[in-house]
Amino acid sequence: QVQLQESGPGLVKPSQTLSLTCTVSSGSISSGDYCWSWIRQHPGMGLEWIGFSYHSGSTSYNPSLKSRVTISVDTSKNQFSLKLNSVTAADTAIYYCTGGSSGSKVEYWGRGTQVTVSS
Amino acid sequence: DVVMTQSPLSLSVTLGQPASISCRSSQSLVFSDGNSYLNWFQQRPGQSPRRLLYKASTRDSGVPDRFSGSGSGTDFTLKISGVEAEDVGVYYCMQATHWPPVTFGQGTRLEIK
């Protein structure tokens, strides 16, 4: 079973760039038609899809975040990453990396990582 | 964007009794391949979500058979045939037919009465 683990700073200053990495284990990031997504959950709230990338580099982003988001895949490291620039307090959330087939999009989840935007 | 509307938003159920959660989409979720890409997730307190069902009614490996999914088009239902204590948490539906963006329901909180 595919396992995912997020890593990155837990504290980011306003206006800076949030950068997270997801390491995929027990499976290849290049296998099949899987897509690799980032999803976030604001404190005590529901789930918000940020975007995904296929191992080919083809991406899709939530229009509400598109101007600030980049998701990329590093097949040599079996990792994918999230960059969200110009962050504000509204970007404070738990960030999850996920993987899933191209149809259902989301199957496997990482444990999530708390990111707080504060000076 | 496709809006996913869950009801009820909270549910209090006696152990062993059934539970049902509705998820309605603002557009039909039937994809060009004939599948409805509707997932159900369970998020237990303090944990990350776990997928229970995909394509509306296909149970994931290891998911107890008391969980079942049904529906097509715009109306979908998650049923738990007999609630157990470990089922406490928040349940989300998610559509992956029309994107971007992939969208989630607001979540339904299940507690034991």
XYZ file of N, CA and C in Angstrom:
696
model
N 0.828 -1.193 0.000
C 0.000 0.000 0.000
C 0.867 1.249 0.000
N 0.512 2.181 -0.845
C 1.260 3.435 -0.953
C 1.194 4.187 0.369
N 2.349 4.710 0.790
C 2.409 5.530 1.999
C 2.955 6.905 1.629
N 2.417 7.920 2.295
C 2.774 9.297 1.996
C 3.168 10.010 3.277
N 4.186 10.865 3.187
C 4.646 11.604 4.356
C 4.984 13.031 3.964
N 4.288 13.977 4.599
C 4.558 15.387 4.332
C 5.740 15.882 5.168
N 6.460 16.845 4.643
C 7.525 17.485 5.409
C 7.661 18.940 4.968
N 8.127 19.760 5.896
C 8.316 21.171 5.592
C 8.137 22.014 6.840
N 8.401 23.322 6.713
C 8.294 24.217 7.875
C 6.877 24.288 8.413
N 6.762 24.334 9.735
C 5.457 24.451 10.362
C 5.034 25.906 10.561
N 5.962 26.819 10.352
C 5.687 28.238 10.545
C 6.236 29.028 9.360
N 5.374 29.826 8.764
C 5.766 30.649 7.611
C 5.316 32.081 7.878
N 6.157 33.023 7.518
C 5.796 34.431 7.729
C 4.866 34.927 6.618
N 3.985 35.852 6.970
C 3.101 36.438 5.958
C 3.904 37.005 4.791
N 3.349 36.863 3.607
C 3.902 37.299 2.328
C 4.986 36.369 1.793
N 5.437 35.397 2.592
C 6.464 34.482 2.123
C 5.843 33.285 1.413
N 6.694 32.334 1.026
C 6.257 31.156 0.282
C 6.237 29.927 1.174
N 5.101 29.246 1.168
C 4.944 27.978 1.878
C 5.461 26.879 0.960
N 6.376 26.061 1.452
C 6.935 24.971 0.642
C 6.849 23.668 1.412
N 6.182 22.689 0.833
C 6.035 21.371 1.439
C 6.438 20.296 0.441
N 6.916 19.186 0.982
C 7.302 18.037 0.165
C 6.562 16.813 0.670
N 6.183 15.953 -0.248
C 5.543 14.690 0.094
C 6.396 13.550 -0.455
N 6.817 12.663 0.429
C 7.614 11.508 0.021
C 6.704 10.299 -0.098
N 6.774 9.658 -1.249
C 5.955 8.488 -1.537
C 6.791 7.225 -1.290
N 6.262 6.305 -0.519
C 6.955 5.043 -0.277
C 6.005 3.872 -0.533
N 6.581 2.697 -0.641
C 5.834 1.476 -0.963
C 5.108 1.608 -2.287
N 5.722 2.334 -3.220
C 5.137 2.502 -4.538
C 5.915 3.538 -5.305
N 5.784 3.510 -6.630
C 6.503 4.477 -7.461
C 5.579 5.612 -7.871
N 6.107 6.825 -7.752
C 5.333 7.994 -8.132
C 5.057 8.001 -9.634
N 5.827 7.207 -10.376
C 5.693 7.166 -11.836
C 4.768 6.066 -12.311
N 4.217 5.291 -11.378
C 3.437 4.127 -11.787
C 2.047 4.507 -12.254
N 1.639 3.855 -13.317
C 0.275 3.939 -13.795
C -0.212 5.344 -14.055
N -1.496 5.517 -13.786
C -2.118 6.800 -14.084
C -2.450 7.559 -12.811
N -1.616 7.428 -11.799
C -1.886 8.082 -10.530
C -1.668 9.581 -10.619
N -2.487 10.329 -9.879
C -2.241 11.750 -9.730
C -1.978 12.036 -8.257
N -1.202 13.084 -8.040
C -0.683 13.396 -6.711
C -1.158 14.778 -6.318
N -1.954 14.810 -5.246
C -2.666 16.031 -4.883
C -2.229 16.601 -3.547
N -2.537 17.860 -3.375
C -2.465 18.518 -2.073
C -3.864 18.991 -1.707
N -4.229 18.732 -0.453
C -5.531 19.107 0.081
C -5.278 19.747 1.436
N -6.036 20.786 1.783
C -5.827 21.393 3.094
C -7.124 21.464 3.880
N -6.957 21.611 5.181
C -8.093 21.654 6.094
C -7.856 22.772 7.092
N -8.645 23.827 6.971
C -8.538 24.942 7.922
C -9.011 24.472 9.294
N -8.546 25.120 10.349
C -8.867 24.677 11.711
C -10.359 24.446 11.932
N -10.699 23.238 12.295
C -12.079 22.902 12.589
C -13.019 22.938 11.396
N -12.447 22.927 10.195
C -13.278 23.093 8.991
C -13.190 21.877 8.078
N -13.786 22.030 6.904
C -13.808 20.954 5.925
C -12.544 20.905 5.082
N -12.635 20.188 3.974
C -11.488 19.894 3.119
C -11.526 20.742 1.851
N -10.340 21.257 1.479
C -10.222 22.095 0.280
C -9.117 21.523 -0.609
N -9.494 21.186 -1.844
C -8.526 20.668 -2.798
C -7.695 21.818 -3.353
N -6.362 21.646 -3.324
C -5.467 22.696 -3.809
C -5.089 22.450 -5.265
N -4.767 21.194 -5.590
C -4.401 20.865 -6.963
C -3.702 19.522 -7.032
N -3.411 19.090 -8.272
C -2.671 17.841 -8.419
C -1.715 17.906 -9.598
N -0.813 16.946 -9.616
C 0.105 16.764 -10.729
C 0.200 15.289 -11.050
N 0.306 14.969 -12.324
C 0.663 13.621 -12.745
C 2.192 13.550 -12.820
N 2.719 12.329 -12.875
C 4.175 12.203 -12.924
C 4.737 12.801 -14.213
N 3.888 12.951 -15.201
C 4.318 13.560 -16.463
C 4.589 15.054 -16.319
N 4.050 15.626 -15.216
C 4.186 17.064 -15.029
C 2.926 17.827 -15.356
N 1.929 17.143 -15.907
C 0.648 17.775 -16.178
C -0.025 18.114 -14.853
N -0.516 19.348 -14.732
C -1.076 19.801 -13.455
C -2.481 20.375 -13.615
N -3.178 20.464 -12.482
C -4.466 21.142 -12.422
C -4.577 21.773 -11.042
N -5.067 23.006 -10.995
C -5.124 23.728 -9.740
C -6.529 24.248 -9.472
N -6.829 24.424 -8.192
C -8.058 25.069 -7.797
C -8.011 26.522 -8.294
N -9.021 26.930 -9.066
C -9.002 28.310 -9.584
C -8.860 29.365 -8.500
N -9.350 29.058 -7.296
C -9.284 30.037 -6.206
C -7.856 30.259 -5.713
N -6.946 29.340 -6.038
C -5.559 29.429 -5.566
C -4.558 29.456 -6.714
N -5.044 29.292 -7.922
C -4.188 29.037 -9.072
C -3.053 30.036 -9.247
N -3.332 31.298 -8.958
C -2.324 32.332 -9.182
C -1.148 32.226 -8.210
N -1.323 31.442 -7.138
C -0.280 31.370 -6.103
C 0.344 29.981 -5.950
N -0.158 28.983 -6.681
C 0.220 27.593 -6.429
C 1.090 27.003 -7.539
N 2.059 26.189 -7.105
C 2.799 25.337 -8.027
C 2.963 23.965 -7.388
N 2.573 22.922 -8.110
C 2.790 21.544 -7.672
C 3.701 20.883 -8.698
N 4.742 20.224 -8.210
C 5.695 19.580 -9.111
C 6.079 18.209 -8.586
N 6.497 17.360 -9.505
C 6.867 15.984 -9.186
C 8.350 15.784 -9.473
N 9.049 15.128 -8.549
C 10.455 14.744 -8.749
C 10.505 13.222 -8.750
N 10.502 12.638 -9.942
C 10.444 11.184 -10.029
C 11.732 10.537 -9.506
N 12.853 11.236 -9.591
C 14.111 10.658 -9.135
C 14.133 10.473 -7.612
N 13.360 11.296 -6.915
C 13.308 11.205 -5.450
C 12.006 10.574 -4.957
N 11.123 10.250 -5.885
C 9.791 9.720 -5.524
C 9.059 10.696 -4.601
N 9.124 11.962 -4.952
C 8.515 13.016 -4.158
C 7.704 13.958 -5.042
N 6.754 14.636 -4.429
C 6.125 15.761 -5.086
C 6.017 16.901 -4.088
N 5.868 18.104 -4.599
C 5.968 19.261 -3.723
C 4.876 20.292 -3.997
N 4.680 21.127 -3.010
C 3.717 22.221 -3.083
C 4.428 23.519 -2.766
N 4.197 24.518 -3.588
C 4.644 25.873 -3.271
C 3.433 26.791 -3.367
N 3.205 27.542 -2.290
C 2.106 28.496 -2.230
C 2.714 29.837 -1.833
N 2.664 30.792 -2.740
C 3.343 32.052 -2.430
C 2.388 33.112 -1.900
N 2.999 34.171 -1.399
C 2.255 35.320 -0.851
C 1.238 34.883 0.192
N 1.663 34.081 1.149
C 0.727 33.529 2.132
C 0.241 34.587 3.113
N -0.964 34.349 3.618
C -1.552 35.160 4.675
C -2.047 34.228 5.769
N -2.593 34.814 6.826
C -3.121 34.006 7.932
C -4.200 33.044 7.446
N -4.884 33.393 6.373
C -5.946 32.532 5.831
C -5.403 31.227 5.254
N -4.089 31.135 5.086
C -3.480 29.897 4.592
C -3.066 28.969 5.724
N -3.300 29.384 6.961
C -3.037 28.512 8.112
C -3.979 27.316 8.049
N -3.413 26.118 8.046
C -4.233 24.911 7.859
C -3.366 23.672 8.062
N -4.019 22.532 8.111
C -3.327 21.252 7.995
C -3.269 20.932 6.499
N -2.081 20.628 6.030
C -1.886 20.311 4.614
C -1.644 18.808 4.471
N -2.448 18.186 3.602
C -2.332 16.758 3.337
C -1.845 16.529 1.911
N -0.960 15.548 1.748
C -0.657 15.078 0.400
C -1.420 13.773 0.188
N -1.880 13.577 -1.024
C -2.687 12.404 -1.339
C -2.295 11.849 -2.694
N -2.659 10.604 -2.913
C -2.448 9.988 -4.220
C -3.674 9.187 -4.572
N -3.931 9.064 -5.872
C -5.078 8.296 -6.309
C -5.067 8.106 -7.802
N -5.887 7.173 -8.264
C -5.972 6.921 -9.699
C -6.579 8.132 -10.388
N -6.374 8.189 -11.699
C -6.822 9.380 -12.433
C -8.327 9.547 -12.389
N -9.057 8.464 -12.147
C -10.503 8.579 -12.067
C -10.966 9.169 -10.749
N -10.676 8.496 -9.670
C -11.144 8.901 -8.347
C -10.314 9.992 -7.707
N -9.109 10.196 -8.199
C -8.211 11.290 -7.800
C -7.594 11.143 -6.413
N -8.335 10.745 -5.410
C -7.828 10.702 -4.036
C -8.128 9.348 -3.421
N -7.053 8.642 -3.023
C -7.222 7.370 -2.330
C -6.377 7.362 -1.052
N -5.081 7.535 -1.209
C -4.165 7.465 -0.074
C -3.891 8.867 0.474
N -3.747 8.943 1.796
C -3.500 10.222 2.456
C -2.248 10.146 3.328
N -1.517 11.243 3.374
C -0.487 11.382 4.388
C -1.122 11.728 5.726
N -0.302 11.828 6.745
C -0.798 12.141 8.085
C -1.160 13.612 8.234
N -0.689 14.429 7.323
C -0.956 15.855 7.379
C 0.112 16.600 8.165
N 0.312 17.854 7.794
C 1.267 18.685 8.511
C 0.642 20.047 8.761
N 0.739 20.511 9.995
C 0.182 21.810 10.367
C 1.113 22.920 9.894
N 0.550 23.862 9.175
C 1.307 25.043 8.762
C 0.601 26.277 9.308
N 1.336 27.073 10.041
C 0.812 28.311 10.602
C 1.496 29.498 9.938
N 0.682 30.454 9.503
C 1.241 31.678 8.923
C 1.154 32.772 9.972
N 2.306 33.211 10.422
C 2.353 34.219 11.478
C 3.728 34.861 11.489
N 3.752 36.123 11.880
C 5.035 36.817 11.981
C 5.680 36.574 13.350
N -18.109 25.754 -10.449
C -17.726 24.655 -9.560
C -18.935 23.799 -9.207
N -18.708 22.494 -9.053
C -19.777 21.610 -8.609
C -19.901 21.722 -7.088
N -21.083 22.070 -6.637
C -21.336 22.204 -5.208
C -21.862 20.884 -4.667
N -21.239 20.399 -3.606
C -21.637 19.157 -2.964
C -22.327 19.513 -1.642
N -23.560 19.056 -1.483
C -24.335 19.402 -0.300
C -24.681 18.142 0.478
N -24.179 18.053 1.704
C -24.433 16.892 2.546
C -25.554 17.183 3.539
N -26.284 16.151 3.871
C -27.268 16.264 4.952
C -27.456 14.899 5.607
N -27.679 14.883 6.928
C -27.612 16.050 7.795
C -26.155 16.453 8.037
N -25.943 17.578 8.699
C -24.582 17.992 9.023
C -24.097 17.353 10.316
N -25.025 16.868 11.112
C -24.646 16.094 12.282
C -25.683 15.009 12.517
N -25.218 13.936 13.130
C -26.013 12.733 13.275
C -25.662 12.100 14.615
N -26.666 11.786 15.415
C -26.444 11.120 16.683
C -27.181 9.786 16.629
N -26.431 8.699 16.738
C -27.002 7.379 16.486
C -26.698 6.439 17.646
N -27.654 5.638 18.029
C -27.472 4.617 19.056
C -26.633 3.478 18.493
N -25.728 2.943 19.296
C -24.909 1.817 18.861
C -25.783 0.689 18.302
N -25.359 0.177 17.153
C -26.080 -0.907 16.524
C -27.194 -0.475 15.592
N -27.556 0.793 15.652
C -28.615 1.297 14.773
C -28.026 1.783 13.444
N -28.848 1.838 12.400
C -28.338 2.290 11.100
C -28.191 3.802 11.033
N -27.358 4.238 10.097
C -27.169 5.666 9.840
C -27.104 5.878 8.334
N -27.553 7.048 7.908
C -27.583 7.354 6.486
C -27.197 8.810 6.274
N -26.324 9.043 5.318
C -25.869 10.397 4.987
C -26.109 10.634 3.507
N -26.709 11.759 3.198
C -27.012 12.116 1.811
C -25.982 13.102 1.279
N -25.678 12.969 0.011
C -24.770 13.887 -0.668
C -25.380 14.213 -2.023
N -25.645 15.484 -2.258
C -26.230 15.903 -3.530
C -25.268 16.842 -4.256
N -25.144 16.639 -5.552
C -24.252 17.472 -6.355
C -25.082 18.418 -7.221
N -24.480 19.564 -7.542
C -25.197 20.571 -8.333
C -25.241 20.216 -9.823
N -24.439 19.200 -10.221
C -24.478 18.692 -11.591
C -24.365 17.177 -11.534
N -24.828 16.521 -12.564
C -24.673 15.071 -12.641
C -23.193 14.704 -12.586
N -22.890 13.640 -11.833
C -21.501 13.204 -11.691
C -21.139 12.056 -12.631
N -22.004 11.770 -13.592
C -21.697 10.725 -14.555
C -20.646 11.242 -15.535
N -19.512 10.573 -15.594
C -18.420 10.951 -16.489
C -18.646 10.326 -17.856
N -17.876 10.735 -18.825
C -18.037 10.243 -20.197
C -17.787 8.739 -20.314
N -17.078 8.164 -19.319
C -16.834 6.717 -19.353
C -17.940 5.927 -18.663
N -18.974 6.633 -18.194
C -20.102 5.968 -17.555
C -19.983 5.863 -16.045
N -18.805 6.157 -15.498
C -18.621 6.099 -14.052
C -19.017 7.408 -13.390
N -19.439 7.294 -12.127
C -19.659 8.478 -11.288
C -18.508 8.532 -10.295
N -17.681 9.570 -10.423
C -16.487 9.634 -9.567
C -16.825 10.363 -8.264
N -17.484 9.595 -7.404
C -17.940 10.093 -6.122
C -17.283 9.229 -5.047
N -16.481 9.867 -4.203
C -15.802 9.176 -3.110
C -16.460 9.526 -1.781
N -16.373 8.600 -0.839
C -16.757 8.850 0.549
C -15.530 8.641 1.432
N -15.319 9.602 2.348
C -14.203 9.525 3.274
C -14.705 9.586 4.714
N -13.966 8.925 5.591
C -14.196 8.991 7.026
C -12.990 9.666 7.663
N -13.231 10.644 8.524
C -12.140 11.254 9.267
C -12.409 11.096 10.757
N -11.709 10.168 11.380
C -11.829 9.979 12.813
C -11.136 11.128 13.541
N -11.523 11.398 14.780
C -10.912 12.508 15.524
C -9.397 12.406 15.573
N -8.728 13.491 15.178
C -7.270 13.548 15.233
C -6.553 12.782 14.141
N -7.296 12.247 13.167
C -6.665 11.458 12.108
C -6.868 12.117 10.748
N -6.105 11.665 9.790
C -6.330 12.108 8.425
C -7.498 11.313 7.846
N -8.136 11.833 6.809
C -9.248 11.103 6.211
C -8.807 9.759 5.635
N -9.783 8.888 5.523
C -9.587 7.539 4.967
C -10.697 7.308 3.962
N -10.337 6.833 2.784
C -11.388 6.586 1.801
C -12.121 5.296 2.129
N -13.442 5.357 2.082
C -14.301 4.193 2.341
C -14.833 3.589 1.043
N -15.260 4.475 0.145
C -15.927 4.032 -1.082
C -15.486 4.919 -2.233
N -15.433 4.362 -3.422
C -15.158 5.123 -4.623
C -16.113 4.699 -5.735
N -16.191 5.520 -6.767
C -17.197 5.313 -7.819
C -18.557 5.027 -7.201
N -18.874 5.800 -6.179
C -20.170 5.834 -5.496
C -20.476 4.622 -4.635
N -20.064 3.425 -5.077
C -20.537 2.239 -4.373
C -19.500 1.141 -4.191
N -18.272 1.344 -4.652
C -17.237 0.316 -4.523
C -16.463 0.524 -3.233
N -16.528 -0.487 -2.386
C -15.875 -0.400 -1.081
C -14.367 -0.595 -1.216
N -13.594 0.219 -0.497
C -12.142 0.042 -0.480
C -11.770 -1.209 0.323
N -10.596 -1.731 0.038
C -10.094 -2.900 0.734
C -9.993 -2.620 2.233
N -10.484 -3.551 3.031
C -10.387 -3.412 4.475
C -11.522 -2.639 5.109
N -12.400 -2.084 4.311
C -13.542 -1.341 4.854
C -14.644 -2.331 5.231
N -15.149 -2.243 6.450
C -16.186 -3.196 6.878
C -17.410 -3.140 5.976
N -18.038 -4.296 5.804
C -19.172 -4.332 4.873
C -20.440 -3.688 5.434
N -20.367 -3.164 6.652
C -21.521 -2.395 7.147
C -21.622 -1.030 6.450
N -20.542 -0.633 5.772
C -20.559 0.608 4.996
C -20.973 0.283 3.558
N -21.937 1.027 3.051
C -22.337 0.843 1.658
C -22.669 2.187 1.044
N -22.501 2.262 -0.253
C -22.789 3.491 -0.977
C -23.721 3.214 -2.132
N -24.558 4.179 -2.433
C -25.483 4.041 -3.550
C -25.720 5.402 -4.177
N -26.421 5.371 -5.302
C -26.794 6.618 -5.958
C -26.217 6.762 -7.330
N -26.739 7.720 -8.049
C -26.260 8.037 -9.392
C -26.737 9.436 -9.758
N -26.147 9.990 -10.794
C -26.570 11.318 -11.217
C -26.153 12.381 -10.228
N -27.114 12.877 -9.463
C -26.822 13.953 -8.512
C -27.103 13.562 -7.061
N -27.657 12.387 -6.829
C -28.041 11.988 -5.469
C -27.319 10.723 -5.038
N -26.604 10.831 -3.922
C -25.804 9.723 -3.432
C -26.020 9.552 -1.936
N -25.831 8.324 -1.470
C -26.066 8.022 -0.058
C -24.994 7.097 0.478
N -24.537 7.400 1.685
C -23.664 6.502 2.445
C -24.506 5.917 3.574
N -24.503 4.597 3.688
C -25.247 3.952 4.753
C -24.317 3.112 5.620
N -24.570 3.169 6.908
C -23.894 2.302 7.864
C -24.986 1.416 8.450
N -24.864 0.111 8.276
C -25.979 -0.785 8.631
C -26.163 -0.900 10.140
N -25.094 -0.782 10.891
C -25.182 -0.842 12.344
C -23.978 -0.118 12.907
N -24.202 1.050 13.455
C -23.090 1.910 13.877
C -22.328 1.297 15.047
N -21.008 1.353 14.941
C -20.135 0.915 16.027
C -19.375 2.125 16.582
N -18.822 1.969 17.756
C -18.148 3.088 18.426
C -17.008 3.671 17.577
N -16.326 2.815 16.816
C -15.193 3.273 16.007
C -15.636 4.079 14.780
N -16.937 4.180 14.555
C -17.431 4.931 13.392
C -17.580 6.425 13.689
N -17.335 6.814 14.928
C -17.434 8.232 15.289
C -16.431 9.047 14.484
N -16.887 10.167 13.949
C -16.007 11.010 13.156
C -16.821 11.861 12.204
N -16.112 12.413 11.217
C -16.765 13.238 10.208
C -16.656 12.530 8.856
N -17.751 12.523 8.129
C -17.814 11.862 6.832
C -17.965 12.908 5.728
N -17.167 12.750 4.693
C -17.174 13.682 3.567
C -17.435 12.937 2.259
N -18.234 13.547 1.399
C -18.285 13.090 0.021
C -17.403 14.016 -0.818
N -16.931 13.520 -1.927
C -16.036 14.277 -2.802
C -16.306 13.874 -4.241
N -16.413 14.853 -5.135
C -16.609 14.529 -6.538
C -15.322 14.799 -7.309
N -15.026 13.883 -8.238
C -13.838 14.025 -9.075
C -14.213 13.873 -10.550
N -15.468 14.136 -10.860
C -15.924 14.059 -12.259
C -15.660 15.360 -12.992
N -16.013 16.464 -12.364
C -15.869 17.785 -12.987
C -14.781 18.552 -12.235
N -13.682 18.768 -12.939
C -12.555 19.487 -12.319
C -11.809 20.267 -13.378
N -11.039 21.300 -13.004
C -10.941 21.783 -11.616
C -12.148 22.622 -11.240
N -12.454 22.716 -9.955
C -11.764 22.005 -8.893
C -12.486 20.722 -8.507
N -11.743 19.783 -7.945
C -12.333 18.690 -7.182
C -13.006 19.339 -5.967
N -14.206 18.887 -5.622
C -14.926 19.534 -4.517
C -15.446 18.526 -3.505
N -15.538 18.984 -2.258
C -15.993 18.172 -1.140
C -17.315 18.705 -0.595
N -18.066 17.809 0.026
C -19.199 18.240 0.832
C -18.699 18.877 2.119
N -19.625 19.471 2.884
C -19.245 20.200 4.101
C -18.825 19.276 5.235
N -19.203 18.014 5.110
C -18.910 17.062 6.174
C -20.138 16.812 7.047
N -20.267 15.578 7.509
C -21.334 15.182 8.433
C -20.688 14.562 9.659
N -20.983 15.142 10.818
C -20.391 14.655 12.061
C -21.277 13.558 12.643
N -20.705 12.399 12.874
C -21.427 11.267 13.455
C -20.980 11.065 14.888
N -21.936 11.053 15.799
C -21.641 10.781 17.197
C -22.545 9.669 17.700
N -22.157 9.096 18.797
C -22.941 8.030 19.404
C -23.887 8.641 20.441
N -25.146 8.239 20.374
C -26.144 8.761 21.301
C -25.985 8.105 22.674
